[in-house]
Tab-separated table of C-alpha atoms in Angstrom:
chain	number	residue	atom	x	y	z
N	26	MET	CA	3.666	-76.732	-4.605
N	27	THR	CA	6.272	-78.659	-2.617
N	28	ARG	CA	6.549	-82.408	-2.500
N	29	LYS	CA	4.742	-84.063	0.400
N	30	LYS	CA	6.673	-86.115	2.919
N	31	ILE	CA	4.750	-89.392	3.272
N	32	ILE	CA	5.191	-92.386	5.551
N	33	ALA	CA	2.956	-95.289	4.559
N	34	GLY	CA	2.652	-98.504	6.543
N	35	ASN	CA	1.856	-101.632	4.519
N	36	TRP	CA	0.480	-104.137	7.013
N	37	LYS	CA	0.207	-106.875	4.361
N	38	MET	CA	-1.699	-109.967	5.589
N	39	HIS	CA	-1.409	-109.071	9.267
N	40	THR	CA	-3.759	-107.768	11.980
N	41	SER	CA	-7.232	-108.767	13.006
N	42	PRO	CA	-9.737	-105.910	13.324
N	43	GLU	CA	-8.985	-105.754	17.050
N	44	GLU	CA	-5.225	-105.664	16.489
N	45	ALA	CA	-5.626	-103.062	13.754
N	46	PHE	CA	-7.688	-100.825	16.030
N	47	GLU	CA	-5.089	-101.031	18.786
N	48	LEU	CA	-2.128	-100.365	16.471
N	49	ALA	CA	-3.834	-97.540	14.577
N	50	SER	CA	-4.942	-95.952	17.854
N	51	ALA	CA	-1.374	-95.876	19.169
N	52	ILE	CA	-0.089	-94.332	15.943
N	53	GLY	CA	-2.983	-91.870	15.809
N	54	ARG	CA	-2.297	-90.644	19.332
N	55	HIS	CA	1.299	-89.932	18.378
N	56	VAL	CA	0.534	-87.882	15.265
N	57	MET	CA	-2.456	-85.983	16.662
N	58	GLY	CA	-2.359	-82.486	15.188
N	59	GLN	CA	0.649	-83.321	13.006
N	60	THR	CA	0.403	-82.703	9.261
N	61	THR	CA	3.988	-83.498	8.208
N	62	PRO	CA	4.710	-86.151	7.225
N	63	VAL	CA	1.428	-87.494	5.876
N	64	VAL	CA	0.904	-90.841	7.626
N	65	VAL	CA	-0.943	-93.554	5.703
N	66	LEU	CA	-1.926	-96.926	7.180
N	67	CYS	CA	-2.741	-99.756	4.760
N	68	PRO	CA	-4.377	-102.632	6.648
N	69	PRO	CA	-5.869	-105.767	5.076
N	70	TYR	CA	-9.390	-105.246	3.732
N	71	THR	CA	-10.997	-106.865	6.764
N	72	SER	CA	-9.330	-104.369	9.115
N	73	ILE	CA	-9.890	-101.155	7.149
N	74	SER	CA	-13.028	-100.220	9.066
N	75	ALA	CA	-11.389	-100.809	12.454
N	76	ALA	CA	-8.300	-98.805	11.525
N	77	LYS	CA	-10.384	-95.977	10.110
N	78	SER	CA	-12.430	-95.833	13.293
N	79	ALA	CA	-9.273	-95.703	15.414
N	80	VAL	CA	-7.872	-92.638	13.624
N	81	LYS	CA	-11.094	-90.752	12.889
N	82	ASN	CA	-10.091	-87.710	14.953
N	83	THR	CA	-6.515	-87.556	13.661
N	84	GLU	CA	-4.754	-86.625	10.427
N	85	VAL	CA	-3.838	-90.255	9.692
N	86	LYS	CA	-4.984	-91.508	6.284
N	87	ILE	CA	-6.107	-95.032	5.409
N	88	GLY	CA	-5.166	-96.911	2.239
N	89	GLY	CA	-5.904	-100.200	0.536
N	90	GLN	CA	-3.190	-102.689	-0.392
N	91	ASP	CA	-4.573	-103.339	-3.871
N	92	MET	CA	-7.745	-102.927	-5.940
N	93	TYR	CA	-9.421	-104.194	-9.087
N	94	TRP	CA	-9.996	-101.866	-12.032
N	95	LYS	CA	-13.711	-102.596	-12.505
N	96	GLU	CA	-16.224	-100.661	-10.418
N	97	SER	CA	-18.490	-103.677	-9.776
N	98	GLY	CA	-19.441	-107.021	-11.243
N	99	ALA	CA	-18.894	-110.764	-11.062
N	100	TYR	CA	-15.274	-110.654	-9.888
N	101	THR	CA	-15.169	-112.993	-6.922
N	102	GLY	CA	-12.665	-111.961	-4.265
N	103	GLU	CA	-11.895	-108.555	-5.773
N	104	VAL	CA	-12.395	-105.080	-4.286
N	105	SER	CA	-13.005	-101.977	-6.379
N	106	GLY	CA	-11.607	-98.509	-5.934
N	107	ARG	CA	-15.081	-97.218	-5.160
N	108	MET	CA	-15.398	-99.803	-2.377
N	109	LEU	CA	-12.105	-98.647	-0.869
N	110	LEU	CA	-13.167	-95.020	-1.114
N	111	THR	CA	-16.509	-95.579	0.602
N	112	SER	CA	-14.783	-97.656	3.289
N	113	GLY	CA	-12.711	-94.638	4.263
N	114	CYS	CA	-9.589	-95.073	2.145
N	115	SER	CA	-7.916	-92.193	0.374
N	116	TYR	CA	-4.800	-94.078	-0.829
N	117	VAL	CA	-4.157	-97.426	-2.507
N	118	ILE	CA	-0.923	-99.366	-3.102
N	119	LEU	CA	-0.551	-100.640	-6.681
N	120	GLY	CA	2.020	-102.998	-8.191
N	121	HIS	CA	3.763	-104.025	-4.971
N	122	SER	CA	6.560	-106.479	-5.707
N	123	GLU	CA	4.649	-109.249	-3.930
N	124	ARG	CA	1.699	-108.664	-6.256
N	125	ARG	CA	4.063	-108.855	-9.223
N	126	GLN	CA	5.986	-111.909	-8.054
N	127	LEU	CA	3.299	-114.000	-6.353
N	128	PHE	CA	0.233	-113.002	-8.349
N	129	TYR	CA	1.856	-112.330	-11.729
N	130	GLU	CA	0.792	-108.723	-12.071
N	131	THR	CA	2.303	-106.842	-14.979
N	132	ASN	CA	2.935	-103.223	-15.863
N	133	ILE	CA	-0.244	-103.366	-17.970
N	134	THR	CA	-2.220	-104.550	-14.940
N	135	VAL	CA	-0.800	-101.785	-12.778
N	136	ASN	CA	-1.463	-99.201	-15.476
N	137	THR	CA	-5.110	-100.242	-15.731
N	138	LYS	CA	-5.527	-100.103	-11.948
N	139	LEU	CA	-3.771	-96.727	-11.790
N	140	LYS	CA	-6.241	-95.187	-14.224
N	141	ALA	CA	-9.172	-96.638	-12.286
N	142	ALA	CA	-7.802	-95.365	-8.956
N	143	LEU	CA	-7.382	-91.848	-10.339
N	144	ASP	CA	-10.881	-91.958	-11.820
N	145	VAL	CA	-12.479	-92.522	-8.402
N	146	GLY	CA	-10.257	-90.044	-6.550
N	147	LEU	CA	-7.871	-92.372	-4.712
N	148	THR	CA	-4.193	-91.442	-4.418
N	149	PRO	CA	-2.234	-94.357	-5.913
N	150	ILE	CA	1.133	-95.423	-4.505
N	151	VAL	CA	2.714	-97.072	-7.543
N	152	CYS	CA	5.554	-99.477	-6.746
N	153	VAL	CA	8.562	-100.171	-8.967
N	154	GLY	CA	11.810	-101.989	-8.291
N	155	GLU	CA	14.347	-104.547	-9.454
N	156	THR	CA	15.190	-108.012	-8.154
N	157	LEU	CA	18.640	-109.001	-6.917
N	158	GLU	CA	19.291	-110.957	-10.122
N	159	GLU	CA	18.374	-107.932	-12.246
N	160	ARG	CA	20.588	-105.610	-10.218
N	161	GLU	CA	23.572	-107.972	-10.321
N	162	ALA	CA	23.120	-108.380	-14.082
N	163	GLY	CA	23.325	-104.610	-14.537
N	164	LEU	CA	19.682	-104.390	-15.593
N	165	MET	CA	18.421	-102.084	-12.846
N	166	GLU	CA	18.097	-99.009	-15.038
N	167	ASN	CA	16.327	-100.907	-17.839
N	168	VAL	CA	13.905	-102.565	-15.408
N	169	ILE	CA	13.038	-99.281	-13.709
N	170	ARG	CA	12.528	-97.554	-17.046
N	171	GLU	CA	10.289	-100.344	-18.341
N	172	GLN	CA	8.207	-100.414	-15.167
N	173	VAL	CA	7.815	-96.650	-14.815
N	174	LEU	CA	6.921	-95.972	-18.436
N	175	GLY	CA	4.698	-99.058	-18.597
N	176	CYS	CA	2.808	-98.276	-15.409
N	177	PHE	CA	2.279	-94.623	-16.366
N	178	GLU	CA	1.460	-95.073	-20.029
N	179	GLY	CA	-1.409	-92.774	-21.025
N	180	ILE	CA	-1.440	-90.947	-17.698
N	181	GLN	CA	-1.946	-87.212	-18.097
N	182	PRO	CA	0.844	-84.997	-16.722
N	183	ALA	CA	-1.586	-83.206	-14.400
N	184	ASP	CA	-2.343	-86.516	-12.666
N	185	PHE	CA	1.212	-86.829	-11.371
N	186	ALA	CA	0.381	-84.377	-8.596
N	187	LYS	CA	-2.239	-86.948	-7.499
N	188	THR	CA	0.136	-89.903	-7.630
N	189	VAL	CA	2.896	-91.259	-5.384
N	190	ILE	CA	5.719	-93.536	-6.531
N	191	ALA	CA	7.490	-96.046	-4.283
N	192	TYR	CA	10.883	-97.459	-5.223
N	193	GLU	CA	11.222	-100.845	-3.590
N	194	PRO	CA	14.352	-102.828	-4.417
N	195	VAL	CA	12.920	-106.333	-4.268
N	196	TRP	CA	16.195	-107.686	-2.908
N	197	ALA	CA	15.792	-105.491	0.193
N	198	ILE	CA	12.219	-106.422	1.153
N	199	GLY	CA	11.902	-108.713	4.129
N	200	THR	CA	15.545	-109.765	3.816
N	201	GLY	CA	17.058	-107.402	6.338
N	202	LYS	CA	19.144	-105.927	3.530
N	203	THR	CA	18.758	-102.249	2.744
N	204	ALA	CA	20.011	-100.194	-0.135
N	205	THR	CA	22.502	-97.659	1.122
N	206	PRO	CA	21.176	-94.080	1.148
N	207	ALA	CA	23.406	-93.397	-1.859
N	208	GLN	CA	22.060	-96.420	-3.771
N	209	ALA	CA	18.474	-95.466	-2.985
N	210	GLU	CA	19.051	-91.821	-3.905
N	211	GLU	CA	20.608	-92.827	-7.225
N	212	VAL	CA	17.483	-94.724	-8.280
N	213	HIS	CA	15.093	-92.074	-6.956
N	214	SER	CA	17.008	-89.474	-8.940
N	215	ARG	CA	16.854	-91.610	-12.076
N	216	ILE	CA	13.098	-92.094	-11.667
N	217	ARG	CA	12.560	-88.364	-11.310
N	218	GLU	CA	14.765	-87.611	-14.306
N	219	LEU	CA	12.992	-90.252	-16.377
N	220	LEU	CA	9.598	-88.794	-15.610
N	221	ARG	CA	10.796	-85.219	-15.984
N	222	ASN	CA	11.909	-86.045	-19.515
N	223	ASN	CA	8.526	-87.565	-20.326
N	224	TYR	CA	6.048	-85.585	-18.258
N	225	ALA	CA	7.699	-82.188	-17.785
N	226	GLU	CA	7.340	-80.090	-14.667
N	227	GLN	CA	4.490	-81.972	-12.978
N	228	ILE	CA	6.918	-84.619	-11.740
N	229	GLU	CA	8.548	-82.036	-9.472
N	230	HIS	CA	5.453	-82.295	-7.259
N	231	THR	CA	5.358	-86.111	-7.186
N	232	SER	CA	6.561	-87.765	-3.974
N	233	ILE	CA	8.868	-90.751	-4.422
N	234	LEU	CA	9.079	-93.051	-1.402
N	235	TYR	CA	11.713	-95.630	-0.528
N	236	GLY	CA	10.342	-99.071	0.247
N	237	GLY	CA	13.119	-101.476	1.156
N	238	SER	CA	13.373	-102.504	4.822
N	239	VAL	CA	13.015	-99.033	6.313
N	240	LYS	CA	13.769	-99.190	10.042
N	241	PRO	CA	14.169	-96.667	12.879
N	242	ASP	CA	17.955	-96.863	12.656
N	243	ASN	CA	18.227	-96.084	8.927
N	244	ALA	CA	15.185	-93.872	8.333
N	245	ALA	CA	16.735	-90.475	9.054
N	246	GLU	CA	19.679	-91.003	6.718
N	247	LEU	CA	17.435	-92.299	3.932
N	248	PHE	CA	14.955	-89.441	4.275
N	249	ALA	CA	17.761	-86.862	4.249
N	250	GLN	CA	18.441	-87.647	0.578
N	251	PRO	CA	17.145	-84.937	-1.776
N	252	ASN	CA	14.925	-87.194	-3.883
N	253	ILE	CA	13.596	-89.498	-1.133
N	254	ASP	CA	10.294	-88.117	0.113
N	255	GLY	CA	9.445	-90.705	2.759
N	256	GLY	CA	8.936	-94.433	3.020
N	257	LEU	CA	6.653	-97.339	2.245
N	258	VAL	CA	7.254	-99.376	5.380
N	259	GLY	CA	6.496	-103.074	5.809
N	260	GLY	CA	7.468	-105.038	8.911
N	261	ALA	CA	8.435	-102.010	10.986
N	262	SER	CA	4.925	-100.577	10.567
N	263	LEU	CA	3.378	-103.471	12.504
N	264	LYS	CA	4.553	-102.153	15.868
N	265	ALA	CA	3.948	-98.630	17.097
N	266	ASP	CA	7.313	-98.464	18.850
N	267	SER	CA	9.171	-99.065	15.561
N	268	PHE	CA	6.845	-97.143	13.235
N	269	ILE	CA	6.609	-93.967	15.304
N	270	PRO	CA	10.398	-93.283	15.191
N	271	ILE	CA	10.251	-93.671	11.403
N	272	ILE	CA	7.479	-91.077	11.274
N	273	ALA	CA	9.590	-88.816	13.497
N	274	ALA	CA	12.575	-89.189	11.156
N	275	ALA	CA	10.531	-87.662	8.332
N	276	SER	CA	9.122	-84.814	10.425
């Protein structure tokens, strides 16, 4: 089994259903009949149905931006993995830096959600990454280790083939800054080595995406690195004319 090339677009809190349909349609037309890379669109909950409808005759996948670990119950405002699945999602982003920073999610939270996502058959995209302060203090390696091992605690080795990891240096998200290909590759390599030492050979099949301000002009060089298997794309995924060249760079 070879590692999948994946380009995932995180639309965050953008797009109405109408806008989502239009954007997903344009992307779907471009990738019609294309299986590499796997293209995943992650709209807000209210636009999942519209996006799914727009790409129904294409290979494009739909993902959620987050989920709760309970299947149902009195959890106002939350969405379960089963709800995402029945809405047409096959992927879900977990532990994005904005969830950690703005909503105080922890590695324990992400770990609980990861187990729930795997239980219902969603492919989790688990995000890890250090802040600028942590990097400048020389703590990058410790932070990555703590996040990776914390998020994946208790996960069976066989489940790594069903899981995607995204390295997102927090200092490079929405700032216009980007880790150099060498910087990104160094961390991706460390993540893979860390998991290889703890979970053996299954990690060789796990895709690790880069998620820090991926743009058309830096995508090809980033994706050429041996341990970078695609991208988790934010702002550049909100326009077809910037997202499509990123997809092409991973083809």
